[in-house]
Short mmCIF file of C-alpha atoms in Angstrom, two decimals:
data_model
loop_
_atom_site.label_atom_id
_atom_site.label_comp_id
_atom_site.label_asym_id
_atom_site.label_seq_id
_atom_site.Cartn_x
_atom_site.Cartn_y
_atom_site.Cartn_z
CA MET A 1 -0.11 0.15 0.01
CA VAL A 2 1.47 3.38 -0.86
CA ARG A 3 0.44 6.35 1.03
CA ARG A 4 0.91 9.94 -0.04
CA PHE A 5 1.26 13.33 1.65
CA ARG A 6 0.21 16.32 -0.22
CA LEU A 7 2.31 18.94 1.37
CA GLY A 8 2.81 22.84 0.85
CA THR A 9 6.50 24.26 -0.06
CA GLY A 10 8.16 27.57 -0.17
CA GLY A 11 5.25 29.53 1.34
CA ARG A 12 2.88 28.89 -1.44
CA ALA A 13 -0.34 27.35 -1.29
CA HIS A 14 -0.91 24.16 -3.26
CA GLU A 15 -4.17 23.02 -4.28
CA ASP A 16 -5.39 19.85 -2.39
CA ASP A 17 -8.95 19.37 -1.03
CA GLY A 18 -9.54 22.97 -1.05
CA GLY A 19 -6.11 24.39 -0.60
CA ASN A 20 -2.96 23.57 1.27
CA CYS A 21 -1.31 26.21 3.85
CA LYS A 22 2.37 26.80 4.30
CA GLY A 23 2.27 25.27 7.56
CA CYS A 24 1.57 21.69 5.88
CA ILE A 25 5.07 21.34 5.00
CA ASP A 26 7.06 18.38 4.16
CA ALA A 27 10.82 18.03 5.92
CA GLU A 28 13.94 18.75 3.81
CA ASP A 29 14.92 16.07 1.55
CA LYS A 30 18.77 15.37 2.97
CA SER A 31 19.97 13.99 -0.19
CA SER A 32 19.13 16.97 -2.27
CA GLY A 33 18.57 19.84 -0.08
CA ARG A 34 15.11 20.40 -1.42
CA ARG A 35 11.97 20.89 -0.12
CA ARG A 36 9.59 18.32 -1.77
CA ALA A 37 6.02 19.01 -2.74
CA GLU A 38 4.85 15.21 -2.20
CA ALA A 39 6.76 12.52 -0.05
CA GLU A 40 5.99 9.20 -1.26
CA LEU A 41 5.58 6.53 1.62
CA GLY A 42 6.41 2.88 0.96
CA PRO A 43 3.97 0.05 2.39
CA PHE A 44 3.18 0.39 5.83
CA ASP A 45 5.45 -1.73 8.28
CA ALA A 46 3.62 -2.31 11.44
CA SER A 47 7.15 -3.47 12.95
CA ARG A 48 8.47 0.20 12.83
CA THR A 49 5.56 1.13 15.42
CA HIS A 50 4.79 -0.02 18.68
CA MET A 51 1.92 -2.37 18.60
CA ALA A 52 0.81 -1.25 22.03
CA LEU A 53 0.19 2.36 22.92
CA ASP A 54 2.99 4.18 24.24
CA PRO A 55 1.91 7.25 26.49
CA LYS A 56 5.62 8.02 27.32
CA ARG A 57 6.25 8.46 23.69
CA ALA A 58 3.50 11.17 23.58
CA VAL A 59 4.74 12.95 26.63
CA ALA A 60 8.42 12.69 25.39
CA GLU A 61 7.14 14.40 22.33
CA LEU A 62 5.35 17.22 23.83
CA LYS A 63 8.73 17.92 25.79
CA GLU A 64 10.30 17.77 22.16
CA LEU A 65 7.95 20.42 20.75
CA ARG A 66 8.16 22.47 23.94
CA SER A 67 11.94 22.77 23.65
CA LEU A 68 11.70 23.66 19.98
CA THR A 69 8.96 26.23 20.05
CA GLY A 70 9.49 27.72 23.43
CA ASP A 71 11.69 29.90 25.42
CA ALA A 72 12.29 31.05 29.03
CA ASN A 73 8.93 32.79 28.90
CA GLY A 74 6.85 29.70 27.64
CA ALA A 75 5.40 28.64 24.25
CA GLN A 76 5.66 30.82 21.41
CA ARG A 77 3.55 28.90 18.67
CA VAL A 78 1.15 32.08 17.95
CA ALA A 79 -0.89 30.98 14.91
CA TRP A 80 0.25 32.47 11.46
CA THR A 81 3.66 33.12 12.79
CA ASP A 82 6.88 31.57 11.65
CA MET A 83 7.09 29.66 14.85
CA TRP A 84 3.65 28.10 14.38
CA LEU A 85 4.64 26.94 11.14
CA LYS A 86 7.94 25.26 12.28
CA ALA A 87 5.66 23.53 14.74
CA ARG A 88 3.77 22.14 12.23
CA GLU A 89 6.66 21.28 9.92
CA TRP A 90 7.91 19.19 12.98
CA PHE A 91 4.49 17.52 13.41
CA ALA A 92 4.71 16.51 9.61
CA SER A 93 8.02 14.58 10.27
CA LYS A 94 6.50 12.34 12.84
CA LEU A 95 4.21 11.07 10.25
CA ARG A 96 6.46 9.31 8.01
CA ASP A 97 5.98 5.87 9.22
CA LEU A 98 2.06 5.70 9.16
CA PRO A 99 -0.05 5.08 6.11
CA VAL A 100 -1.79 8.14 6.03
CA THR A 101 -2.65 11.32 3.88
CA GLN A 102 -2.01 14.93 4.98
CA HIS A 103 -3.58 18.03 3.69
CA CYS A 104 -4.68 21.65 4.84
CA ASP A 105 -8.02 22.77 4.16
CA SER A 106 -9.07 26.12 2.97
CA ALA A 107 -9.17 27.60 6.37
CA GLY A 108 -5.79 26.07 7.24
CA ASN A 109 -7.03 23.07 9.48
CA ASN A 110 -4.24 20.14 9.15
CA TRP A 111 -5.93 16.99 8.41
CA VAL A 112 -4.09 13.57 8.75
CA THR A 113 -6.34 10.71 7.45
CA LEU A 114 -6.07 7.23 7.97
CA ALA A 115 -8.34 5.48 5.51
CA GLY A 116 -10.75 2.86 6.90
CA ALA A 117 -12.90 0.01 5.32
CA SER A 118 -15.82 2.50 5.89
CA GLU A 119 -15.58 6.01 4.95
CA LYS A 120 -17.40 7.14 7.94
CA SER A 121 -15.22 9.08 9.93
CA LEU A 122 -14.09 9.24 13.68
CA LEU A 123 -12.50 12.78 14.14
CA ILE A 124 -10.01 13.38 16.97
CA GLY A 125 -8.84 17.15 17.34
CA GLY A 126 -6.42 19.41 18.84
CA HIS A 127 -4.43 22.58 17.97
CA LEU A 128 -0.72 23.67 18.10
CA ASP A 129 -1.09 27.01 18.28
CA SER A 130 -0.56 28.86 21.74
CA VAL A 131 -0.69 32.18 23.28
CA PRO A 132 2.37 34.11 23.76
CA ASN A 133 4.30 33.14 26.70
CA GLY A 134 1.73 29.88 27.14
CA GLY A 135 1.95 26.65 28.43
CA TRP A 136 3.52 23.64 27.08
CA LEU A 137 0.27 21.39 27.25
CA ASP A 138 -2.64 23.71 25.99
CA GLY A 139 -3.69 22.24 22.69
CA ALA A 140 -0.71 20.26 21.85
CA LEU A 141 -1.48 17.58 24.54
CA ASN A 142 -4.47 16.97 22.26
CA VAL A 143 -2.80 16.61 18.94
CA LEU A 144 0.12 14.75 20.22
CA ALA A 145 -2.29 12.11 22.17
CA GLY A 146 -4.25 11.78 19.07
CA LEU A 147 -1.15 11.04 17.13
CA GLU A 148 -0.44 8.25 19.52
CA VAL A 149 -3.75 6.99 19.49
CA LEU A 150 -3.34 6.94 15.63
CA ARG A 151 -0.46 5.08 15.57
CA ARG A 152 -1.96 2.12 17.67
CA ILE A 153 -5.07 1.96 15.47
CA ALA A 154 -2.79 1.80 12.51
CA ALA A 155 -0.71 -0.73 13.94
CA GLN A 156 -3.65 -2.88 15.36
CA TYR A 157 -5.59 -2.96 11.92
CA ASN A 158 -2.50 -3.12 9.68
CA GLY A 159 -3.10 0.43 8.37
CA ARG A 160 -6.86 -0.31 7.52
CA PRO A 161 -9.17 0.02 10.52
CA PRO A 162 -12.83 -0.70 10.13
CA VAL A 163 -13.56 3.08 10.09
CA THR A 164 -11.70 6.14 8.74
CA VAL A 165 -10.02 7.92 11.57
CA LYS A 166 -8.89 11.53 10.79
CA LEU A 167 -6.54 13.62 13.25
CA VAL A 168 -6.95 17.24 12.89
CA ASP A 169 -4.89 20.37 14.12
CA TRP A 170 -7.25 23.30 14.05
CA ALA A 171 -6.04 26.47 12.77
CA ASP A 172 -5.81 29.56 15.39
CA GLU A 173 -7.90 28.07 18.35
CA GLU A 174 -6.33 30.52 20.57
CA GLY A 175 -7.13 33.76 18.32
CA ALA A 176 -3.98 35.26 20.21
CA ARG A 177 -2.83 37.46 17.21
CA PHE A 178 -6.14 38.92 15.88
CA GLY A 179 -8.50 38.22 18.81
CA ARG A 180 -10.60 35.76 16.93
CA SER A 181 -10.72 32.37 18.84
CA LEU A 182 -11.99 29.04 17.04
CA LEU A 183 -11.22 30.35 13.75
CA GLY A 184 -10.46 27.18 11.63
CA SER A 185 -13.16 24.97 13.65
CA SER A 186 -15.75 27.82 12.94
CA ALA A 187 -14.73 27.58 9.42
CA PHE A 188 -15.27 23.95 9.24
CA ALA A 189 -18.59 24.37 11.09
CA GLY A 190 -19.95 27.01 8.76
CA THR A 191 -20.15 29.49 11.59
CA ALA A 192 -16.97 31.72 10.54
CA SER A 193 -17.67 35.47 10.25
CA VAL A 194 -15.22 36.46 7.56
CA GLU A 195 -16.11 39.90 6.54
CA THR A 196 -15.85 40.98 10.16
CA ASP A 197 -12.65 39.18 10.92
CA ARG A 198 -10.70 39.78 7.63
CA VAL A 199 -10.10 43.35 8.70
CA ARG A 200 -9.14 42.67 12.13
CA ASN A 201 -5.39 44.04 12.93
CA ASP A 202 -2.80 42.71 15.11
CA ARG A 203 -0.55 44.98 17.56
CA ASP A 204 1.69 45.72 14.62
CA GLY A 205 -1.07 46.91 12.28
CA VAL A 206 -1.01 43.68 10.14
CA ARG A 207 -4.29 42.49 8.79
CA MET A 208 -5.44 39.19 9.34
CA GLU A 209 -6.08 38.77 5.75
CA GLU A 210 -2.74 39.42 4.70
CA ALA A 211 -1.23 37.25 7.62
CA LEU A 212 -3.25 34.35 6.28
CA ARG A 213 -2.39 34.96 2.70
CA ARG A 214 1.39 34.83 3.92
CA CYS A 215 0.41 31.36 5.01
CA GLY A 216 -1.28 30.37 1.99
CA ILE A 217 -4.82 30.79 2.93
CA GLU A 218 -7.68 32.93 1.25
CA MET A 219 -10.19 34.01 3.54
CA ASP A 220 -12.57 33.74 0.37
CA ARG A 221 -12.24 30.39 0.41
CA PHE A 222 -13.19 29.84 3.87
CA SER A 223 -16.60 28.43 3.18
CA GLU A 224 -15.09 25.36 1.53
CA ALA A 225 -13.90 24.14 5.00
CA THR A 226 -17.24 22.79 5.60
CA GLN A 227 -16.29 19.81 3.13
CA GLY A 228 -14.57 18.44 6.06
CA GLN A 229 -18.13 17.40 7.72
CA ASN A 230 -18.52 14.70 4.86
CA ASN A 231 -18.77 11.47 6.48
CA ALA A 232 -17.74 12.81 10.06
CA ALA A 233 -19.88 10.76 12.48
CA ALA A 234 -18.08 11.47 15.83
CA TYR A 235 -15.54 13.70 17.17
CA ILE A 236 -13.45 13.66 20.43
CA GLU A 237 -10.98 15.82 22.06
CA LEU A 238 -8.63 15.83 25.02
CA HIS A 239 -7.67 18.70 26.91
CA ILE A 240 -5.94 19.94 30.26
CA GLU A 241 -8.67 21.44 32.62
CA GLN A 242 -7.00 24.89 32.56
CA GLY A 243 -8.86 25.11 36.07
CA PRO A 244 -8.37 24.03 39.84
CA VAL A 245 -11.47 21.61 40.14
CA LEU A 246 -10.04 18.26 39.38
CA GLU A 247 -6.78 19.08 41.60
CA LYS A 248 -8.90 19.92 44.58
CA MET A 249 -11.07 16.74 43.98
CA ASN A 250 -7.70 14.74 43.81
CA LEU A 251 -8.86 13.40 40.64
CA PRO A 252 -6.60 12.98 37.33
CA LEU A 253 -9.60 12.82 34.62
CA ALA A 254 -13.04 13.84 34.04
CA THR A 255 -15.71 13.94 31.41
CA VAL A 256 -16.68 16.98 30.02
CA LEU A 257 -20.43 17.58 29.95
CA GLY A 258 -20.07 20.37 27.48
CA THR A 259 -19.04 23.76 26.80
CA LYS A 260 -20.78 26.86 28.82
CA GLY A 261 -22.59 29.53 26.76
CA VAL A 262 -21.30 33.09 26.89
CA GLU A 263 -22.74 36.33 27.02
CA ARG A 264 -20.27 39.13 26.45
CA HIS A 265 -21.38 42.96 26.74
CA ALA A 266 -19.73 46.26 26.62
CA ILE A 267 -21.50 48.37 29.30
CA THR A 268 -20.97 51.99 29.52
CA PHE A 269 -22.13 54.44 32.21
CA HIS A 270 -22.28 58.10 31.51
CA GLY A 271 -22.19 60.46 34.17
CA GLN A 272 -20.69 63.97 34.73
CA GLU A 273 -16.97 65.16 34.48
CA ALA A 274 -16.43 67.57 37.38
CA HIS A 275 -13.19 68.88 39.35
CA SER A 276 -12.68 66.35 42.09
CA GLY A 277 -11.72 69.14 44.68
CA SER A 278 -14.64 71.38 44.35
CA THR A 279 -17.60 69.00 43.73
CA PRO A 280 -19.36 67.62 46.86
CA MET A 281 -19.83 63.94 47.36
CA ASN A 282 -23.56 64.51 47.12
CA ALA A 283 -23.65 66.28 43.99
CA ARG A 284 -21.52 63.95 42.04
CA ARG A 285 -22.37 61.64 38.81
CA ASP A 286 -19.60 59.31 39.06
CA ALA A 287 -19.76 56.69 36.46
CA LEU A 288 -17.01 54.73 38.06
CA ALA A 289 -19.08 54.18 41.28
CA ALA A 290 -22.03 53.02 39.37
CA ALA A 291 -19.85 50.62 37.34
CA ALA A 292 -18.00 49.33 40.52
CA LYS A 293 -21.00 48.52 42.06
CA LEU A 294 -22.18 46.43 39.33
CA ALA A 295 -18.51 44.72 39.18
CA LEU A 296 -19.19 43.71 42.96
CA GLU A 297 -23.13 42.63 42.36
CA ILE A 298 -22.27 40.20 39.45
CA ARG A 299 -20.34 38.03 41.83
CA THR A 300 -23.52 37.83 43.77
CA ILE A 301 -25.46 37.05 40.73
CA ALA A 302 -23.14 34.16 39.52
CA GLY A 303 -22.85 32.93 43.10
CA LYS A 304 -26.63 31.67 43.09
CA HIS A 305 -25.53 28.99 40.75
CA SER A 306 -22.87 26.31 41.23
CA ASP A 307 -21.23 26.36 37.83
CA SER A 308 -21.99 30.11 36.76
CA VAL A 309 -18.97 32.56 36.51
CA SER A 310 -19.05 36.22 35.76
CA THR A 311 -16.17 38.62 35.03
CA MET A 312 -15.65 42.14 34.54
CA GLY A 313 -12.36 41.97 33.19
CA SER A 314 -11.81 45.35 31.56
CA VAL A 315 -12.74 49.06 32.95
CA LYS A 316 -11.86 52.19 31.26
CA THR A 317 -12.65 55.70 32.79
CA PHE A 318 -12.65 59.03 31.17
CA PRO A 319 -11.12 61.59 31.49
CA GLY A 320 -8.83 59.27 33.47
CA ILE A 321 -7.09 61.67 35.59
CA VAL A 322 -7.08 61.85 39.37
CA THR A 323 -8.34 65.47 39.48
CA ALA A 324 -11.44 64.65 37.84
CA VAL A 325 -14.83 62.98 38.53
CA VAL A 326 -15.32 59.99 35.91
CA GLY A 327 -17.72 61.39 33.41
CA ARG A 328 -17.76 57.96 31.30
CA CYS A 329 -16.72 54.48 32.47
CA GLU A 330 -16.63 51.65 29.66
CA ALA A 331 -16.56 47.92 31.13
CA ALA A 332 -16.58 44.71 29.39
CA LEU A 333 -18.81 41.97 31.10
CA ASP A 334 -18.39 38.09 30.71
CA GLN A 335 -21.11 35.68 31.99
CA ARG A 336 -20.99 32.06 31.50
CA ASP A 337 -23.20 28.83 32.22
CA LEU A 338 -23.99 25.63 30.93
CA ASP A 339 -27.77 26.22 31.34
CA PRO A 340 -29.25 28.59 28.77
CA ALA A 341 -31.92 29.56 31.52
CA VAL A 342 -29.38 30.45 34.14
CA LEU A 343 -27.20 32.40 31.38
CA ALA A 344 -30.34 34.41 30.38
CA GLN A 345 -31.38 34.73 33.95
CA MET A 346 -27.78 36.21 34.85
CA TYR A 347 -27.68 38.72 32.11
CA ARG A 348 -31.06 39.85 32.98
CA GLU A 349 -30.25 40.46 36.61
CA ALA A 350 -27.09 42.03 35.86
CA ARG A 351 -28.84 44.70 33.22
CA GLU A 352 -31.23 45.32 35.92
CA ALA A 353 -28.84 45.73 38.59
CA SER A 354 -26.62 48.34 36.12
CA GLU A 355 -29.82 50.36 35.70
CA ARG A 356 -30.53 50.24 39.21
CA PHE A 357 -26.93 51.55 40.25
CA ALA A 358 -27.06 54.00 37.52
CA ARG A 359 -30.02 55.75 39.23
CA GLU A 360 -28.38 55.61 42.35
CA GLU A 361 -25.28 57.72 41.06
CA LYS A 362 -27.50 60.12 38.85
CA CYS A 363 -26.07 58.26 35.77
CA THR A 364 -27.20 56.57 32.55
CA VAL A 365 -26.31 53.23 31.21
CA GLU A 366 -26.00 51.63 27.93
CA TRP A 367 -25.43 48.05 27.03
CA SER A 368 -24.21 46.55 23.48
CA ARG A 369 -23.32 42.68 22.91
CA ILE A 370 -19.78 41.99 21.78
CA TRP A 371 -20.56 38.39 20.97
CA SER A 372 -22.38 35.52 22.37
CA ILE A 373 -22.47 31.82 21.95
CA GLU A 374 -24.99 29.36 23.08
CA PRO A 375 -24.44 26.61 25.69
CA ILE A 376 -22.98 23.19 23.81
CA ALA A 377 -24.00 19.94 25.43
CA PHE A 378 -22.13 17.12 24.17
CA HIS A 379 -23.75 13.84 23.03
CA PRO A 380 -25.15 11.64 25.85
CA ARG A 381 -23.80 8.45 24.36
CA LEU A 382 -20.21 9.63 23.94
CA LEU A 383 -20.46 11.05 27.48
CA ASP A 384 -21.21 7.27 28.47
CA LEU A 385 -18.41 6.14 26.49
CA CYS A 386 -16.00 8.60 27.73
CA ASP A 387 -17.05 7.81 31.47
CA ALA A 388 -16.33 3.98 30.84
CA ALA A 389 -13.03 4.79 29.33
CA ILE A 390 -12.07 6.92 32.43
CA SER A 391 -13.28 4.07 34.64
CA GLU A 392 -11.48 1.43 32.84
CA VAL A 393 -8.10 3.26 33.11
CA THR A 394 -8.13 4.71 36.79
CA GLY A 395 -10.18 2.06 38.50
CA ALA A 396 -12.65 4.48 39.67
CA GLY A 397 -16.37 3.34 40.15
CA LYS A 398 -17.97 6.44 38.65
CA ALA A 399 -16.02 9.22 36.29
CA HIS A 400 -16.61 12.64 37.38
CA ARG A 401 -18.46 14.91 35.02
CA MET A 402 -18.08 18.80 34.82
CA PRO A 403 -18.61 21.67 32.28
CA SER A 404 -15.85 23.61 30.54
CA GLY A 405 -15.83 27.17 31.11
CA PRO A 406 -13.37 27.93 28.37
CA LEU A 407 -14.28 27.57 24.73
CA HIS A 408 -12.88 24.94 22.71
CA ASP A 409 -12.92 23.55 18.99
CA ALA A 410 -15.11 20.85 20.17
CA ALA A 411 -17.69 23.38 20.64
CA GLU A 412 -17.85 24.50 16.94
CA VAL A 413 -17.69 20.81 16.03
CA SER A 414 -20.76 19.82 17.94
CA ARG A 415 -22.69 23.16 16.44
CA ALA A 416 -22.06 21.31 13.09
CA GLY A 417 -24.22 18.27 14.49
CA ILE A 418 -21.57 16.01 14.85
CA PRO A 419 -21.71 13.92 18.16
CA THR A 420 -18.97 15.34 20.20
CA VAL A 421 -17.43 14.80 23.46
CA MET A 422 -14.35 15.74 25.35
CA MET A 423 -12.01 14.34 27.99
CA PHE A 424 -10.30 16.76 30.93
CA VAL A 425 -6.75 16.06 32.77
CA GLN A 426 -6.02 17.76 35.72
CA SER A 427 -3.84 20.92 35.65
CA LEU A 428 -1.61 21.75 38.55
CA GLY A 429 -2.63 24.76 40.47
CA GLY A 430 -5.41 25.43 37.99
CA ILE A 431 -3.04 27.52 35.76
CA SER A 432 -3.19 27.79 32.07
CA HIS A 433 -2.11 30.28 29.49
CA ASN A 434 1.20 30.87 31.55
CA LYS A 435 4.68 29.37 31.19
CA ILE A 436 4.25 27.24 34.68
CA GLU A 437 1.16 25.39 32.86
CA ASP A 438 1.67 22.00 33.84
CA THR A 439 0.40 18.31 34.64
CA LYS A 440 1.89 15.53 36.83
CA GLU A 441 3.85 13.18 34.20
CA GLU A 442 1.69 10.21 35.45
CA HIS A 443 -1.47 11.97 34.74
CA LEU A 444 -0.50 12.65 31.05
CA GLU A 445 0.26 9.20 30.56
CA LEU A 446 -3.05 8.16 32.40
CA CYS A 447 -4.97 10.57 30.10
CA VAL A 448 -3.22 9.12 26.81
CA ALA A 449 -4.11 5.48 27.67
CA ALA A 450 -7.81 6.77 28.69
CA PHE A 451 -8.06 8.82 25.43
CA ASP A 452 -7.05 5.49 23.36
CA ARG A 453 -9.84 3.56 25.11
CA LEU A 454 -12.48 6.52 24.38
CA ALA A 455 -11.16 6.13 20.96
CA GLY A 456 -11.73 2.56 20.53
CA LYS A 457 -15.11 2.89 21.87
CA ALA A 458 -15.91 6.07 19.56
CA MET A 459 -14.98 3.88 16.83
CA GLU A 460 -17.75 1.18 17.72
CA PHE A 461 -19.93 3.97 17.87
CA VAL A 462 -19.27 5.11 14.38
CA GLN A 463 -19.47 1.61 13.27
CA GLN A 464 -23.20 1.11 14.81
CA GLU A 465 -24.29 4.55 13.52
CA ALA A 466 -23.16 3.75 9.90
#
């Protein structure tokens, strides 16, 4: 059996299932010093791959990637940068002994396909991009655990599993450079906001559209990425928790119920600028005072519900000098919950509270929606399969279930109607998006083993659904 990579070279996109990004690049041909557009792979030889799953190898490769693409400040694999492309080139080098094809779709998502007896597909997802000065595990764990699972499946079935298995490295999950998270997976799901996004600028004034073009991606072709949904029957994703819950519970793993919905609003309080020395306290129309009351009240509102969170993470005051009462205060509010009714209630209560505080401070208030996404509940059958995989590996009688506060590519895949589930592994100290992000090595190995069990069960699910 001969397999073929379809790989981009020299910074130019190559036409292959909707276009190839520069990040899907073949390793250098050592004999000729040239980059090759296609790498012919000989017949698959299972002896070159461990028949048994090797979680230690996945951890070693994570460390290798950290050394290659990080520095003293953390991971530097920001999407659409040279370091991100370097990470993708390194990843391509890990595929040479596998009977797979590889291509980048029209949104820059990097697909590795192990063709099976059935075209019905199990998708395994993650992302190699990071935030600046990020952690070594966020996103990359998903991809390299998925690669290890892919190796095991290829070896077990001699390169021809009963269903097709696809490993996808989603493009720009983090949105770190241009402020648009889940970019590649939203294109896959058909929810991309191309006209809004293409004119976004990074801190250096570079437009998103130009940055993507440099990597071989044309945003006008984003809609073609929905072709990746064809024959997709299930999606699974492994991720670090990025929070403190599992560590506090002394649990290594959890099944993720879904991703919380988000209501994100800009709130502007209008008062009256006045001299801070001559304006009596009872005569002030202090916009910051009204906003400050709301910042405290949202904690009470969220505290009524066990899994709700509410954050006022940005506050700007005008004129912003110590000698003037604040005449205008602009704040940003982020509210999250897995229950849509709870999320709606939190929004309603926060808005009512803002109007009450505005009246108390003789101010006015305006709200405008920045962005929102509905809560995403994962597939009930896949939740059960994830529970079973965790229980089998940990020996626990019952797996813990929890919602995800952060958004993940899995949410966009689920929005496309594809049965989806996620698995969490414990994060030390609950810290992520930081160079000190970490997970115990034994837990990393455990989560690779559990994720492999989930993949096997998900393949059976795909067969039953076919």
